[in-house]
Coordinates of C-alpha atoms and ligand atoms in Angstrom, one line a residue:
M28 CA 27.1 -2.2 35.1
N29 CA 27.7 -0.3 32.0
K30 CA 26.1 3.0 31.4
L31 CA 25.4 4.0 27.8
I32 CA 24.7 7.7 27.7
F33 CA 22.9 8.9 24.6
P34 CA 23.4 12.2 22.9
K35 CA 21.8 15.1 24.7
D36 CA 19.3 15.9 22.0
F37 CA 18.4 12.3 21.3
I38 CA 14.6 11.9 20.7
W39 CA 12.9 9.1 22.7
G40 CA 9.5 8.4 21.2
S41 CA 6.7 5.9 20.7
A42 CA 4.5 5.3 17.7
T43 CA 1.0 4.2 16.7
A44 CA -1.1 4.4 13.6
S45 CA -4.7 5.7 13.1
Y46 CA -6.5 2.6 12.1
Q47 CA -4.8 0.5 14.8
V48 CA -5.7 2.7 17.7
E49 CA -8.4 5.3 17.0
G50 CA -11.7 3.3 16.6
A51 CA -14.7 5.7 16.0
F52 CA -14.7 4.2 12.5
D53 CA -17.8 5.9 11.3
E54 CA -18.0 8.9 13.6
D55 CA -17.9 12.6 12.8
A56 CA -18.5 12.2 9.2
K57 CA -15.4 9.9 8.6
G58 CA -15.6 8.0 5.4
E59 CA -14.9 4.4 4.8
S60 CA -11.3 3.3 4.4
I61 CA -10.0 0.1 2.8
W62 CA -9.2 -1.3 6.3
D63 CA -12.9 -0.7 7.3
R64 CA -14.0 -2.6 4.3
F65 CA -11.3 -5.4 4.6
S66 CA -11.8 -6.1 8.2
H67 CA -15.6 -6.1 7.9
T68 CA -15.2 -8.8 5.2
P69 CA -15.4 -12.2 6.9
G70 CA -12.4 -14.3 6.9
K71 CA -9.8 -11.6 6.4
V72 CA -8.7 -10.8 9.9
E73 CA -8.3 -13.3 12.7
N74 CA -11.2 -13.8 15.0
G75 CA -13.2 -11.4 12.8
D76 CA -11.5 -8.5 14.7
T77 CA -12.1 -5.0 13.3
G78 CA -10.7 -1.6 14.1
D79 CA -14.2 -0.3 14.7
V80 CA -13.4 0.6 18.4
A81 CA -9.7 -0.4 18.6
C82 CA -8.2 1.3 21.7
D83 CA -10.9 4.0 21.5
H84 CA -8.0 6.5 21.3
Y85 CA -10.3 8.8 19.4
H86 CA -12.2 9.5 22.6
R87 CA -9.5 8.8 25.1
Y88 CA -6.6 10.6 23.5
K89 CA -6.3 13.0 26.4
E90 CA -5.8 10.0 28.8
D91 CA -3.3 8.5 26.4
I92 CA -1.3 11.7 26.2
A93 CA -1.2 11.9 29.9
L94 CA 0.3 8.4 30.0
M95 CA 2.9 9.4 27.3
K96 CA 3.8 12.3 29.6
E97 CA 4.1 10.0 32.6
I98 CA 6.4 7.8 30.6
G99 CA 8.3 10.9 29.5
I100 CA 8.5 10.4 25.8
D101 CA 9.8 13.3 23.7
S102 CA 7.9 12.7 20.6
Y103 CA 4.8 10.7 19.6
R104 CA 4.6 9.3 16.1
L105 CA 1.0 9.2 15.0
S106 CA -0.7 8.8 11.6
I107 CA -3.6 10.7 10.2
S108 CA -6.6 8.9 8.7
W109 CA -7.2 10.3 5.2
S110 CA -10.8 9.4 5.3
R111 CA -11.4 11.6 8.3
I112 CA -10.1 14.6 6.5
L113 CA -11.5 13.8 3.1
P114 CA -14.3 11.2 3.4
E115 CA -14.2 10.5 -0.3
G116 CA -10.5 10.8 -0.5
K117 CA -10.8 14.1 -2.4
G118 CA -13.1 17.0 -2.7
E119 CA -14.9 18.2 0.3
I120 CA -12.9 18.6 3.5
N121 CA -14.4 17.3 6.8
Q122 CA -13.9 20.0 9.3
Q123 CA -14.7 17.4 12.2
G124 CA -11.7 15.4 11.0
L125 CA -9.4 18.4 11.0
D126 CA -10.6 19.3 14.5
F127 CA -9.8 16.0 16.0
Y128 CA -6.3 16.2 14.9
R129 CA -6.0 19.8 15.9
N130 CA -7.2 19.0 19.4
L131 CA -4.9 16.0 19.6
I132 CA -1.8 18.0 18.4
D133 CA -2.7 20.8 20.8
E134 CA -2.8 18.4 23.7
L135 CA 0.5 16.9 22.8
L136 CA 2.2 20.3 22.6
K137 CA 0.7 21.3 25.9
A138 CA 2.3 18.1 27.4
G139 CA 5.5 19.0 25.8
I140 CA 5.5 16.1 23.4
K141 CA 6.6 16.7 19.7
P142 CA 4.1 15.2 17.2
A143 CA 5.8 13.4 14.2
I144 CA 3.1 12.8 11.7
T145 CA 2.8 9.9 9.2
I146 CA 0.6 11.1 6.4
Y147 CA -0.2 7.6 5.1
H148 CA -0.2 4.4 7.3
W149 CA -2.3 2.2 5.1
D150 CA -5.9 3.3 5.5
L151 CA -6.7 4.6 1.9
P152 CA -10.2 6.0 1.6
Q153 CA -12.4 3.3 0.0
A154 CA -13.8 5.7 -2.6
L155 CA -10.3 6.0 -4.1
Q156 CA -9.9 2.1 -4.0
D157 CA -13.0 2.0 -6.0
E158 CA -11.3 4.0 -8.7
G159 CA -8.3 1.6 -8.7
G160 CA -6.5 2.7 -5.5
W161 CA -2.7 3.0 -5.6
A162 CA -2.5 1.2 -8.9
N163 CA -4.3 4.3 -10.4
R164 CA -1.9 7.1 -11.2
Q165 CA -4.6 9.6 -10.3
T166 CA -4.4 8.6 -6.6
V167 CA -0.9 10.1 -6.6
K168 CA -2.4 13.5 -7.2
Y169 CA -5.1 13.0 -4.7
F170 CA -2.4 12.1 -2.2
V171 CA -0.4 15.3 -2.7
D172 CA -3.6 17.3 -2.4
Y173 CA -4.4 15.6 0.8
A174 CA -0.9 16.2 2.2
E175 CA -1.1 19.8 1.2
I176 CA -4.3 20.2 3.4
L177 CA -2.3 18.8 6.3
F178 CA 0.6 21.1 5.7
N179 CA -1.6 24.2 5.5
E180 CA -3.5 23.2 8.6
F181 CA -0.8 21.9 10.9
G182 CA 2.5 22.9 9.2
D183 CA 2.9 25.7 11.7
V184 CA 3.1 23.4 14.7
V185 CA 4.1 20.1 13.3
S186 CA 7.8 20.0 12.3
Q187 CA 8.3 16.4 11.5
W188 CA 6.4 14.7 8.6
I189 CA 6.6 11.2 7.3
T190 CA 5.0 10.8 3.8
H191 CA 4.5 7.1 3.8
N192 CA 4.9 4.1 6.2
E193 CA 6.4 1.0 4.7
P194 CA 5.5 1.1 0.9
Y195 CA 6.9 -2.4 0.7
V196 CA 4.1 -3.7 2.9
V197 CA 1.4 -1.8 1.1
A198 CA 2.6 -3.2 -2.2
V199 CA 3.4 -6.8 -1.2
H200 CA 0.8 -7.5 1.6
G201 CA -1.9 -5.4 0.1
H202 CA -1.4 -6.3 -3.6
L203 CA 0.6 -9.5 -3.9
T204 CA -0.2 -11.9 -1.1
G205 CA -3.5 -10.0 -0.3
S206 CA -3.2 -10.6 3.4
H207 CA -3.8 -6.8 3.9
A208 CA -6.3 -4.4 2.5
P209 CA -7.3 -4.1 -0.4
G210 CA -6.5 -7.9 -0.6
I211 CA -5.3 -8.0 -4.2
K212 CA -3.0 -10.7 -5.4
D213 CA -1.2 -9.5 -8.6
P214 CA 2.6 -9.1 -8.8
K215 CA 2.3 -6.4 -11.6
V216 CA -0.2 -4.4 -9.7
A217 CA 2.1 -4.7 -6.6
M218 CA 5.0 -3.3 -8.6
Q219 CA 2.9 -0.4 -10.0
V220 CA 1.6 0.4 -6.5
A221 CA 5.1 0.6 -5.1
H222 CA 6.1 3.0 -8.0
N223 CA 3.1 5.3 -7.6
I224 CA 3.6 5.5 -3.8
L225 CA 7.2 6.5 -4.4
L226 CA 6.1 9.0 -6.9
S227 CA 3.4 10.4 -4.5
H228 CA 6.2 10.6 -1.9
G229 CA 8.5 12.7 -4.1
L230 CA 5.8 15.0 -5.2
T231 CA 4.7 15.6 -1.7
V232 CA 8.2 16.4 -0.6
K233 CA 8.4 19.0 -3.5
K234 CA 5.1 20.4 -2.3
Y235 CA 6.4 20.8 1.2
R236 CA 9.4 22.6 0.0
E237 CA 7.2 25.0 -2.0
L238 CA 5.3 25.9 1.0
E239 CA 8.6 26.9 2.8
L240 CA 7.5 25.5 6.1
D241 CA 9.8 25.2 9.0
G242 CA 10.2 21.5 9.6
E243 CA 11.5 18.2 8.1
I244 CA 10.1 15.7 5.8
G245 CA 11.1 12.0 5.1
I246 CA 9.8 8.6 4.5
T247 CA 9.6 5.4 6.6
L248 CA 10.7 2.1 5.2
N249 CA 10.7 -1.4 6.7
L250 CA 14.2 -2.6 6.2
T251 CA 15.9 -5.8 7.1
S252 CA 19.4 -7.2 7.0
S253 CA 19.8 -10.2 4.8
Y254 CA 22.4 -12.9 5.4
P255 CA 23.3 -16.1 3.6
N256 CA 22.7 -19.3 5.6
S257 CA 26.1 -20.6 4.5
N258 CA 29.2 -19.5 2.6
S259 CA 28.1 -21.0 -0.5
Q260 CA 28.0 -18.9 -3.6
E261 CA 24.4 -19.9 -4.2
D262 CA 23.3 -18.9 -0.7
N263 CA 25.2 -15.6 -1.1
E264 CA 23.4 -14.8 -4.3
A265 CA 20.0 -15.7 -2.6
A266 CA 20.8 -13.1 0.2
K267 CA 21.6 -10.5 -2.5
R268 CA 18.3 -11.2 -4.2
M269 CA 16.5 -10.7 -0.8
E270 CA 18.3 -7.5 -0.3
A271 CA 17.2 -6.2 -3.6
C272 CA 13.6 -7.3 -3.1
I273 CA 13.1 -5.6 0.2
N274 CA 15.7 -2.8 0.9
G275 CA 17.0 -2.1 -2.5
W276 CA 13.5 -1.8 -4.1
F277 CA 13.0 1.4 -2.2
L278 CA 16.4 2.6 -1.1
E279 CA 17.8 2.7 -4.7
P280 CA 15.0 4.8 -6.2
L281 CA 15.0 7.2 -3.2
F282 CA 18.6 7.8 -3.0
K283 CA 20.0 6.8 -6.5
G284 CA 17.0 7.5 -8.7
K285 CA 16.8 3.9 -10.1
Y286 CA 15.4 0.6 -9.4
P287 CA 18.0 -2.1 -8.6
E288 CA 19.5 -4.0 -11.5
K289 CA 18.9 -7.4 -9.8
L290 CA 15.2 -6.5 -9.2
I291 CA 14.7 -5.6 -12.9
E292 CA 16.4 -8.9 -13.7
L293 CA 14.1 -10.9 -11.4
Y294 CA 10.9 -9.2 -12.5
G295 CA 11.8 -9.6 -16.1
A296 CA 9.2 -8.7 -18.7
K297 CA 6.7 -7.6 -16.1
F298 CA 9.0 -4.7 -15.0
N299 CA 9.0 -3.4 -18.6
Q300 CA 5.2 -3.2 -18.6
L301 CA 5.1 -0.9 -15.7
D302 CA 3.9 2.6 -16.1
I303 CA 7.1 4.6 -15.3
R304 CA 7.2 7.8 -17.1
A305 CA 10.0 10.1 -18.0
G306 CA 10.9 12.3 -15.0
D307 CA 9.4 9.9 -12.5
M308 CA 12.7 8.7 -11.0
D309 CA 13.9 12.3 -10.6
I310 CA 10.9 13.2 -8.6
I311 CA 11.2 10.1 -6.4
K312 CA 14.8 11.1 -5.7
E313 CA 13.8 14.5 -4.4
E314 CA 16.0 15.3 -1.4
I315 CA 14.6 14.3 1.9
D316 CA 15.6 15.6 5.4
F317 CA 15.8 12.2 7.2
L318 CA 15.0 8.5 6.6
G319 CA 12.8 6.6 9.0
I320 CA 13.6 3.0 9.5
N321 CA 11.4 0.2 10.9
Y322 CA 13.4 -2.7 12.1
Y323 CA 12.0 -5.9 13.6
S324 CA 14.1 -8.9 12.5
R325 CA 16.7 -10.1 10.0
S326 CA 16.3 -12.3 7.0
L327 CA 18.4 -15.4 7.0
V328 CA 18.1 -17.2 3.6
R329 CA 19.3 -20.1 1.4
H330 CA 19.0 -20.9 -2.2
N331 CA 16.2 -23.3 -3.0
E332 CA 15.5 -24.3 -6.6
D333 CA 11.9 -25.1 -5.7
S334 CA 10.9 -21.8 -4.0
D335 CA 8.6 -19.8 -6.2
F336 CA 9.9 -16.5 -4.4
F337 CA 12.8 -16.1 -6.7
K338 CA 14.5 -19.3 -5.4
I339 CA 14.8 -17.9 -2.0
E340 CA 13.9 -19.8 1.1
G341 CA 13.8 -18.3 4.7
V342 CA 15.8 -20.1 7.4
K343 CA 14.8 -20.1 11.1
P344 CA 17.8 -21.1 13.3
E345 CA 16.6 -23.5 16.1
D346 CA 18.8 -21.9 18.8
S347 CA 17.4 -18.4 18.3
K348 CA 14.8 -16.7 20.3
Y349 CA 11.5 -15.6 18.7
T350 CA 8.7 -13.1 19.4
A351 CA 5.0 -14.0 19.4
M352 CA 5.0 -13.0 15.7
D353 CA 7.5 -15.9 15.3
W354 CA 10.1 -13.3 14.2
E355 CA 13.7 -14.1 15.2
I356 CA 15.2 -11.7 17.8
Y357 CA 18.4 -10.5 16.1
P358 CA 19.7 -7.1 17.3
D359 CA 22.9 -7.3 15.4
G360 CA 20.7 -6.9 12.2
L361 CA 19.9 -3.4 13.4
Y362 CA 23.5 -2.6 13.8
D363 CA 24.5 -4.0 10.4
L364 CA 21.5 -2.3 8.8
L365 CA 22.2 1.3 10.1
I366 CA 25.8 1.0 9.2
K367 CA 25.0 -0.2 5.7
V368 CA 22.3 2.5 5.0
N369 CA 24.5 5.3 6.2
R370 CA 27.6 4.0 4.2
E371 CA 25.8 3.1 1.0
Y372 CA 22.7 5.2 0.7
T373 CA 22.5 8.3 2.7
Q374 CA 24.4 10.4 5.3
K375 CA 21.2 12.2 6.2
P376 CA 19.8 11.9 9.8
L377 CA 18.1 8.5 10.5
Y378 CA 15.3 7.7 12.9
I379 CA 14.2 4.3 14.0
T380 CA 10.5 5.1 13.5
E381 CA 9.6 1.7 14.7
N382 CA 11.2 -1.2 16.7
G383 CA 9.5 -3.5 19.3
A384 CA 8.1 -6.9 19.8
A385 CA 4.9 -8.8 20.4
F386 CA 4.8 -11.2 23.3
D387 CA 1.9 -13.0 25.0
D388 CA 1.5 -10.6 27.9
E389 CA -0.8 -11.2 30.8
I390 CA -1.9 -9.3 33.7
S391 CA -0.4 -10.9 36.8
E392 CA -1.9 -11.3 40.3
D393 CA -0.4 -8.1 41.4
G394 CA -2.2 -6.2 38.7
R395 CA 0.9 -5.5 36.7
V396 CA 2.3 -6.8 33.4
H397 CA 5.7 -8.2 33.8
D398 CA 7.0 -8.2 30.2
Q399 CA 10.7 -8.9 30.8
E400 CA 11.1 -10.3 27.3
R401 CA 10.1 -7.0 25.8
I402 CA 12.5 -5.2 28.1
N403 CA 15.3 -7.5 27.0
Y404 CA 14.4 -7.0 23.3
L405 CA 14.4 -3.3 23.6
K406 CA 17.6 -3.1 25.6
S407 CA 19.5 -5.2 23.1
H408 CA 18.3 -3.1 20.2
F409 CA 18.9 0.2 22.0
Q410 CA 22.5 -1.0 22.7
R411 CA 23.1 -1.7 19.0
A412 CA 21.7 1.7 18.1
Y413 CA 24.0 3.3 20.6
K414 CA 27.0 1.5 19.1
T415 CA 26.2 2.9 15.6
I416 CA 26.0 6.5 17.0
K417 CA 29.4 6.0 18.6
E418 CA 30.6 5.0 15.1
G419 CA 29.4 8.1 13.6
V420 CA 25.9 7.2 12.3
P421 CA 23.6 10.3 12.6
L422 CA 20.8 8.3 14.4
K423 CA 18.7 11.1 16.0
G424 CA 15.8 9.2 17.6
Y425 CA 14.0 6.0 18.4
Y426 CA 10.3 5.3 18.4
V427 CA 9.2 2.2 20.2
W428 CA 6.4 0.3 18.6
S429 CA 4.0 0.6 20.0
L430 CA 2.7 2.9 22.6
M431 CA -0.1 0.6 23.4
D432 CA -1.4 -2.8 22.4
N433 CA -3.5 -2.3 19.2
F434 CA -5.1 -3.8 16.1
E435 CA -2.3 -5.8 14.6
W436 CA -3.7 -5.7 11.1
A437 CA -4.5 -9.3 9.8
Y438 CA -3.7 -10.7 13.3
G439 CA -6.3 -8.5 15.0
Y440 CA -5.9 -8.0 18.8
D441 CA -4.1 -11.3 19.4
K442 CA -0.6 -9.8 19.1
R443 CA 0.4 -7.3 21.8
F444 CA 3.3 -4.9 20.9
G445 CA 2.4 -2.2 23.4
I446 CA 4.5 -0.9 26.3
I447 CA 1.0 -0.1 27.7
Y448 CA -1.4 -3.0 28.1
I449 CA -5.0 -2.6 26.8
D450 CA -7.5 -4.8 28.8
Y451 CA -10.0 -5.3 26.0
N452 CA -12.3 -7.2 28.5
K453 CA -12.4 -4.3 31.0
D454 CA -13.4 -1.3 29.1
R455 CA -10.0 -1.0 27.5
K456 CA -8.3 -0.2 30.7
R457 CA -4.7 1.1 30.2
I458 CA -1.9 -0.6 32.3
L459 CA 1.6 0.5 32.0
K460 CA 3.7 -2.6 31.5
D461 CA 7.1 -3.1 33.2
S462 CA 8.6 -2.1 29.8
A463 CA 7.0 1.3 30.1
Y464 CA 8.5 1.9 33.6
W465 CA 11.8 0.7 32.3
Y466 CA 11.6 3.0 29.3
Q467 CA 10.7 5.9 31.6
N468 CA 13.9 5.3 33.4
V469 CA 15.9 5.2 30.2
I470 CA 14.4 8.4 29.1
A471 CA 14.8 10.2 32.4
N472 CA 18.5 9.5 32.5
N473 CA 19.0 9.5 28.7
T474 CA 21.0 6.4 29.7
L475 CA 20.9 2.7 29.0
D476 CA 22.2 0.5 31.8
I477 CA 23.4 -2.8 30.6
Ligands
BGC19 C1 3.8 -1.5 10.8 C2 2.9 -1.4 12.0 C3 2.7 -2.8 12.6 C4 4.1 -3.4 13.0 C5 4.1 -4.6 13.6 C6 5.0 -2.4 10.9 O1 4.9 -3.2 9.7 O2 4.1 -0.1 10.4 O3 1.6 -0.8 11.7 O4 1.9 -2.9 13.7 O5 5.0 -3.3 11.9 O6 3.8 -5.7 12.7

């Protein structure tokens, strides 16, 4: 057996997001969010599932933190629900919302677990959506105001901040395909939303610097590695287009202060109609302390003249293994991605802020959940992460998605990503899966046995 020993100060973590786990959707003066509205609209989420109760983490956070402690995680990545803090998205602050997060943070600190806070993980207050949501430039200002409240309130004890989670998904799923809240289907709106989110990110980083707090701030992107399905020139070009449409769209503005040429070319006239003002790109490029990367799978593509997605067609090799999301398991993609980001975009510290897999877990007769496939998935990805560290990539931590099974957006509760099983039929009982015990062992020894 080989033992891969991670750096001494490597952060082992796990992540969730407010709407996916909290529940208590209308308690303690919380306002309505776009995900409340979306999930309450028939036909939007599988099985009509909603986040009304979710994992009931809002009431059971102490029990959940005790489980985190048992597993041994160093850091918990959570997100804050904007509409708990500001029920209307702006204006009056809801003290009960602040109290909830204050208690949760205190409990984490007592357990010796470092909170890493995502300021926005997709649950915009509905009142702001009613004014145009992220497509309205005014939302940028409201976001910075909201972030400032969090910095003032928690900046003394929270030292790791993530402005946004996956702006790509907000733009594309929320405003192009419409499969996520707010369910808009308009390419131009999607591009504008991406720009406004990036702008709100830059201004928030500036605000954080102004406050001179003792901590780090960054952003989390969902990134992939794109590969051509053959050596043909056409497939190679398709892979480059894919790269520009997913990674480049965000990496280039953040680190180079411009949108990728290829993207501008692909979007054509629509791009020129966007509201991008003088100075915006400089703001977006504001220096961050780290980059958070969410990696799940690669993109293997070929050129297809008939595809209306920029003539790109996804390919799914038959001999590959897939998760319950039907995502190809491809750990080398993580290795290639980290190397590329470090080489071409930033030498700043990197964190894997999400990586994990959904499988059809079941409670077996012995009362345990034997999720060997998840262990294999995590093991192979940890191994690639380790390899990049050895090659000099400043990878500082790894957050497994997710701490527990939860509301998987448009898929509802069907897809289980947790290392803790939630028995939705039995009072949401928590059961540590085999992967949680396996992870406990990795963390305790700071070592991966392969
Ligand atoms: C999101 C999570 C989500 C996970 C699995 C990421 O896109 O940040 O909220 O549950 O992927 O789909």
